[in-house]
Amino acid sequence: GKTRLARELAIEAIDDGALVLFGRCDEGVGAPFQPIADALAHYVDLVRPMPSDLGRFPGELRRLVPHLDEDVEGLPDMIRADSETEQYRLFDAVLSWLETAAADQPLLLVIDDIHWASQPTMDLLRHLLRRVPGAPLCIVGTYRDTATDESSQLLRFLGDMQRAHATVSINLTGLDASGIRSFLQ
């Protein structure tokens, strides 16, 4: 269902010349910012960027991928401040990186299994989706609606996203018997 649609969107985006980045949340891990860190690591592997390719605050992205220095030469230092300021600066660094990457070619960012996202990850996604840039960027988040019964944090996140502009929800159902046959063929 949802993963298949995400893959179909990714294939279509690639065919249209877009860059597709993928990150996922893992059950029980709850690592802060895991899907965004995965997407950034994938971007670095694909593009081999210069610091200027990583937006206005490239040094801050080390908070997501600590070994970023090994792959990107000349990163500026991270700022040292109180934790709230550092977090806000990280959020702006991620937004700026995505805007910069999308300026070169359309960008599709797929975040799978957000029902397992940690609270910091939800906060970052909320920040990104509230400040959708003018660049050609599409963020697709997938979740299992059966998990919404268990997670009030996911329900709050989904409610916030419904109020955001340019947000579309697509409900997918499981395959029926003929769909399963078609899939297996």
CSV table of C-alpha atoms in Angstrom, one decimal:
chain,number,residue,atom,x,y,z
A,1,GLY,CA,0.0,0.0,0.0
A,2,LYS,CA,1.8,3.1,1.3
A,3,THR,CA,5.3,2.0,0.6
A,4,ARG,CA,4.3,1.0,-3.0
A,5,LEU,CA,2.8,4.4,-3.6
A,6,ALA,CA,5.9,6.1,-2.2
A,7,ARG,CA,8.1,4.0,-4.5
A,8,GLU,CA,5.8,4.8,-7.5
A,9,LEU,CA,6.0,8.5,-6.7
A,10,ALA,CA,9.8,8.2,-6.4
A,11,ILE,CA,10.1,6.4,-9.8
A,12,GLU,CA,7.9,9.0,-11.4
A,13,ALA,CA,9.9,11.8,-9.9
A,14,ILE,CA,13.2,10.3,-11.1
A,15,ASP,CA,11.7,10.0,-14.6
A,16,ASP,CA,10.9,13.7,-14.4
A,17,GLY,CA,14.5,14.6,-13.4
A,18,ALA,CA,14.0,15.0,-9.7
A,19,LEU,CA,16.4,14.0,-7.0
A,20,VAL,CA,14.7,11.5,-4.6
A,21,LEU,CA,16.0,11.2,-1.0
A,22,PHE,CA,14.6,8.7,1.5
A,23,GLY,CA,14.7,8.3,5.2
A,24,ARG,CA,12.7,6.1,7.6
A,25,CYS,CA,11.8,5.9,11.2
A,26,ASP,CA,12.5,2.5,12.9
A,27,GLU,CA,10.2,0.9,15.5
A,28,GLY,CA,11.6,1.2,19.0
A,29,VAL,CA,14.7,3.2,18.0
A,30,GLY,CA,13.4,6.7,18.4
A,31,ALA,CA,16.6,8.3,17.3
A,32,PRO,CA,16.2,12.0,17.0
A,33,PHE,CA,16.1,13.2,13.4
A,34,GLN,CA,16.9,9.7,12.0
A,35,PRO,CA,15.0,10.0,8.7
A,36,ILE,CA,16.5,13.4,7.9
A,37,ALA,CA,20.0,12.2,8.8
A,38,ASP,CA,19.5,9.2,6.5
A,39,ALA,CA,18.4,11.5,3.7
A,40,LEU,CA,21.3,13.9,4.2
A,41,ALA,CA,23.8,11.0,4.3
A,42,HIS,CA,22.3,9.7,1.0
A,43,TYR,CA,22.5,13.1,-0.5
A,44,VAL,CA,26.1,13.4,0.4
A,45,ASP,CA,26.9,10.0,-1.1
A,46,LEU,CA,25.0,10.9,-4.3
A,47,VAL,CA,26.1,14.5,-4.9
A,48,ARG,CA,29.5,14.8,-3.1
A,49,PRO,CA,28.6,18.4,-2.2
A,50,MET,CA,30.6,21.4,-1.5
A,51,PRO,CA,29.7,23.4,1.7
A,52,SER,CA,27.8,25.9,-0.5
A,53,ASP,CA,25.6,23.0,-1.7
A,54,LEU,CA,24.4,22.4,1.8
A,55,GLY,CA,22.6,25.8,2.3
A,56,ARG,CA,23.3,28.8,4.6
A,57,PHE,CA,24.4,26.8,7.7
A,58,PRO,CA,26.2,23.7,6.5
A,59,GLY,CA,28.3,23.3,9.6
A,60,GLU,CA,25.1,22.8,11.7
A,61,LEU,CA,24.3,19.7,9.6
A,62,ARG,CA,27.0,17.9,11.6
A,63,ARG,CA,24.4,17.5,14.3
A,64,LEU,CA,22.7,15.1,12.0
A,65,VAL,CA,25.7,13.4,10.4
A,66,PRO,CA,28.7,13.7,12.7
A,67,HIS,CA,31.1,12.3,10.2
A,68,LEU,CA,30.0,14.9,7.5
A,69,ASP,CA,33.6,16.4,7.7
A,70,GLU,CA,34.9,13.3,6.1
A,71,ASP,CA,32.8,13.7,3.0
A,72,VAL,CA,32.6,17.5,2.8
A,73,GLU,CA,35.7,19.6,3.0
A,74,GLY,CA,35.7,23.1,4.5
A,75,LEU,CA,32.6,23.0,6.6
A,76,PRO,CA,32.3,25.9,9.0
A,77,ASP,CA,32.1,25.3,12.8
A,78,MET,CA,28.8,24.8,14.5
A,79,ILE,CA,27.6,27.5,16.8
A,80,ARG,CA,27.6,26.9,20.5
A,81,ALA,CA,24.6,28.2,22.3
A,82,ASP,CA,21.8,27.0,24.5
A,83,SER,CA,20.0,23.9,23.4
A,84,GLU,CA,16.9,25.6,22.1
A,85,THR,CA,19.0,28.0,19.9
A,86,GLU,CA,21.1,25.1,18.6
A,87,GLN,CA,17.9,23.2,17.7
A,88,TYR,CA,16.3,26.1,15.9
A,89,ARG,CA,19.6,26.7,14.0
A,90,LEU,CA,19.6,23.0,13.0
A,91,PHE,CA,16.0,23.2,11.8
A,92,ASP,CA,16.9,26.3,9.7
A,93,ALA,CA,20.0,24.5,8.4
A,94,VAL,CA,17.9,21.5,7.2
A,95,LEU,CA,15.4,23.8,5.6
A,96,SER,CA,18.2,25.8,3.9
A,97,TRP,CA,19.9,22.6,2.7
A,98,LEU,CA,16.6,21.3,1.2
A,99,GLU,CA,15.9,24.7,-0.5
A,100,THR,CA,19.5,24.8,-1.9
A,101,ALA,CA,19.3,21.2,-3.2
A,102,ALA,CA,15.8,21.8,-4.7
A,103,ALA,CA,17.1,24.9,-6.5
A,104,ASP,CA,19.3,22.7,-8.7
A,105,GLN,CA,16.7,20.1,-9.5
A,106,PRO,CA,13.2,19.2,-8.1
A,107,LEU,CA,13.5,17.3,-4.9
A,108,LEU,CA,11.3,14.6,-3.5
A,109,LEU,CA,11.9,13.7,0.2
A,110,VAL,CA,10.2,10.5,1.3
A,111,ILE,CA,9.9,9.9,5.1
A,112,ASP,CA,8.6,6.4,5.8
A,113,ASP,CA,6.9,5.2,8.9
A,114,ILE,CA,6.4,8.5,10.7
A,115,HIS,CA,4.2,6.8,13.2
A,116,TRP,CA,7.5,5.6,14.8
A,117,ALA,CA,9.2,9.1,14.7
A,118,SER,CA,10.7,10.5,17.8
A,119,GLN,CA,9.3,13.8,19.1
A,120,PRO,CA,12.3,15.8,17.9
A,121,THR,CA,11.8,14.3,14.4
A,122,MET,CA,8.2,15.3,14.5
A,123,ASP,CA,9.2,18.8,15.5
A,124,LEU,CA,11.7,19.1,12.6
A,125,LEU,CA,9.1,17.8,10.1
A,126,ARG,CA,6.6,20.3,11.5
A,127,HIS,CA,9.1,23.1,11.0
A,128,LEU,CA,9.9,22.0,7.4
A,129,LEU,CA,6.2,21.6,6.4
A,130,ARG,CA,5.2,25.0,7.9
A,131,ARG,CA,7.9,26.8,6.0
A,132,VAL,CA,7.5,25.1,2.6
A,133,PRO,CA,10.0,26.9,0.4
A,134,GLY,CA,9.3,28.3,-3.0
A,135,ALA,CA,11.8,25.8,-4.5
A,136,PRO,CA,10.4,22.6,-6.1
A,137,LEU,CA,10.3,20.4,-3.1
A,138,CYS,CA,7.8,17.7,-2.2
A,139,ILE,CA,7.9,15.9,1.2
A,140,VAL,CA,6.0,12.7,1.4
A,141,GLY,CA,5.4,11.1,4.8
A,142,THR,CA,4.0,7.7,5.2
A,143,TYR,CA,2.4,6.1,8.3
A,144,ARG,CA,0.1,3.3,9.2
A,145,ASP,CA,-3.3,4.5,10.2
A,146,THR,CA,-3.6,1.6,12.6
A,147,ALA,CA,-0.8,3.2,14.6
A,148,THR,CA,-2.7,6.4,15.2
A,149,ASP,CA,-4.8,4.8,17.9
A,150,GLU,CA,-1.6,4.4,20.0
A,151,SER,CA,0.2,7.7,19.3
A,152,SER,CA,-1.3,11.0,20.4
A,153,GLN,CA,1.9,12.7,19.2
A,154,LEU,CA,1.2,11.3,15.7
A,155,LEU,CA,-2.4,12.5,15.9
A,156,ARG,CA,-1.3,16.0,16.9
A,157,PHE,CA,1.3,16.0,14.1
A,158,LEU,CA,-1.3,15.0,11.5
A,159,GLY,CA,-3.7,17.6,12.8
A,160,ASP,CA,-1.1,20.3,12.4
A,161,MET,CA,-0.3,19.1,8.9
A,162,GLN,CA,-4.0,19.2,7.9
A,163,ARG,CA,-4.0,22.9,8.8
A,164,ALA,CA,-0.8,23.6,6.9
A,165,HIS,CA,-1.2,24.9,3.4
A,166,ALA,CA,-0.1,22.8,0.4
A,167,THR,CA,-0.6,19.6,2.4
A,168,VAL,CA,-2.6,16.7,0.9
A,169,SER,CA,-3.6,13.4,2.6
A,170,ILE,CA,-4.1,10.3,0.6
A,171,ASN,CA,-5.6,7.3,2.4
A,172,LEU,CA,-4.6,4.0,1.0
A,173,THR,CA,-6.3,0.7,1.8
A,174,GLY,CA,-4.9,-2.8,1.6
A,175,LEU,CA,-5.1,-5.0,-1.5
A,176,ASP,CA,-8.3,-7.0,-2.1
A,177,ALA,CA,-8.1,-10.5,-3.5
A,178,SER,CA,-7.8,-9.4,-7.2
A,179,GLY,CA,-5.2,-6.8,-6.2
A,180,ILE,CA,-3.1,-9.5,-4.5
A,181,ARG,CA,-3.4,-11.7,-7.6
A,182,SER,CA,-2.3,-8.9,-9.9
A,183,PHE,CA,0.6,-8.1,-7.6
A,184,LEU,CA,1.8,-11.7,-7.5
A,185,GLN,CA,1.5,-12.0,-11.3
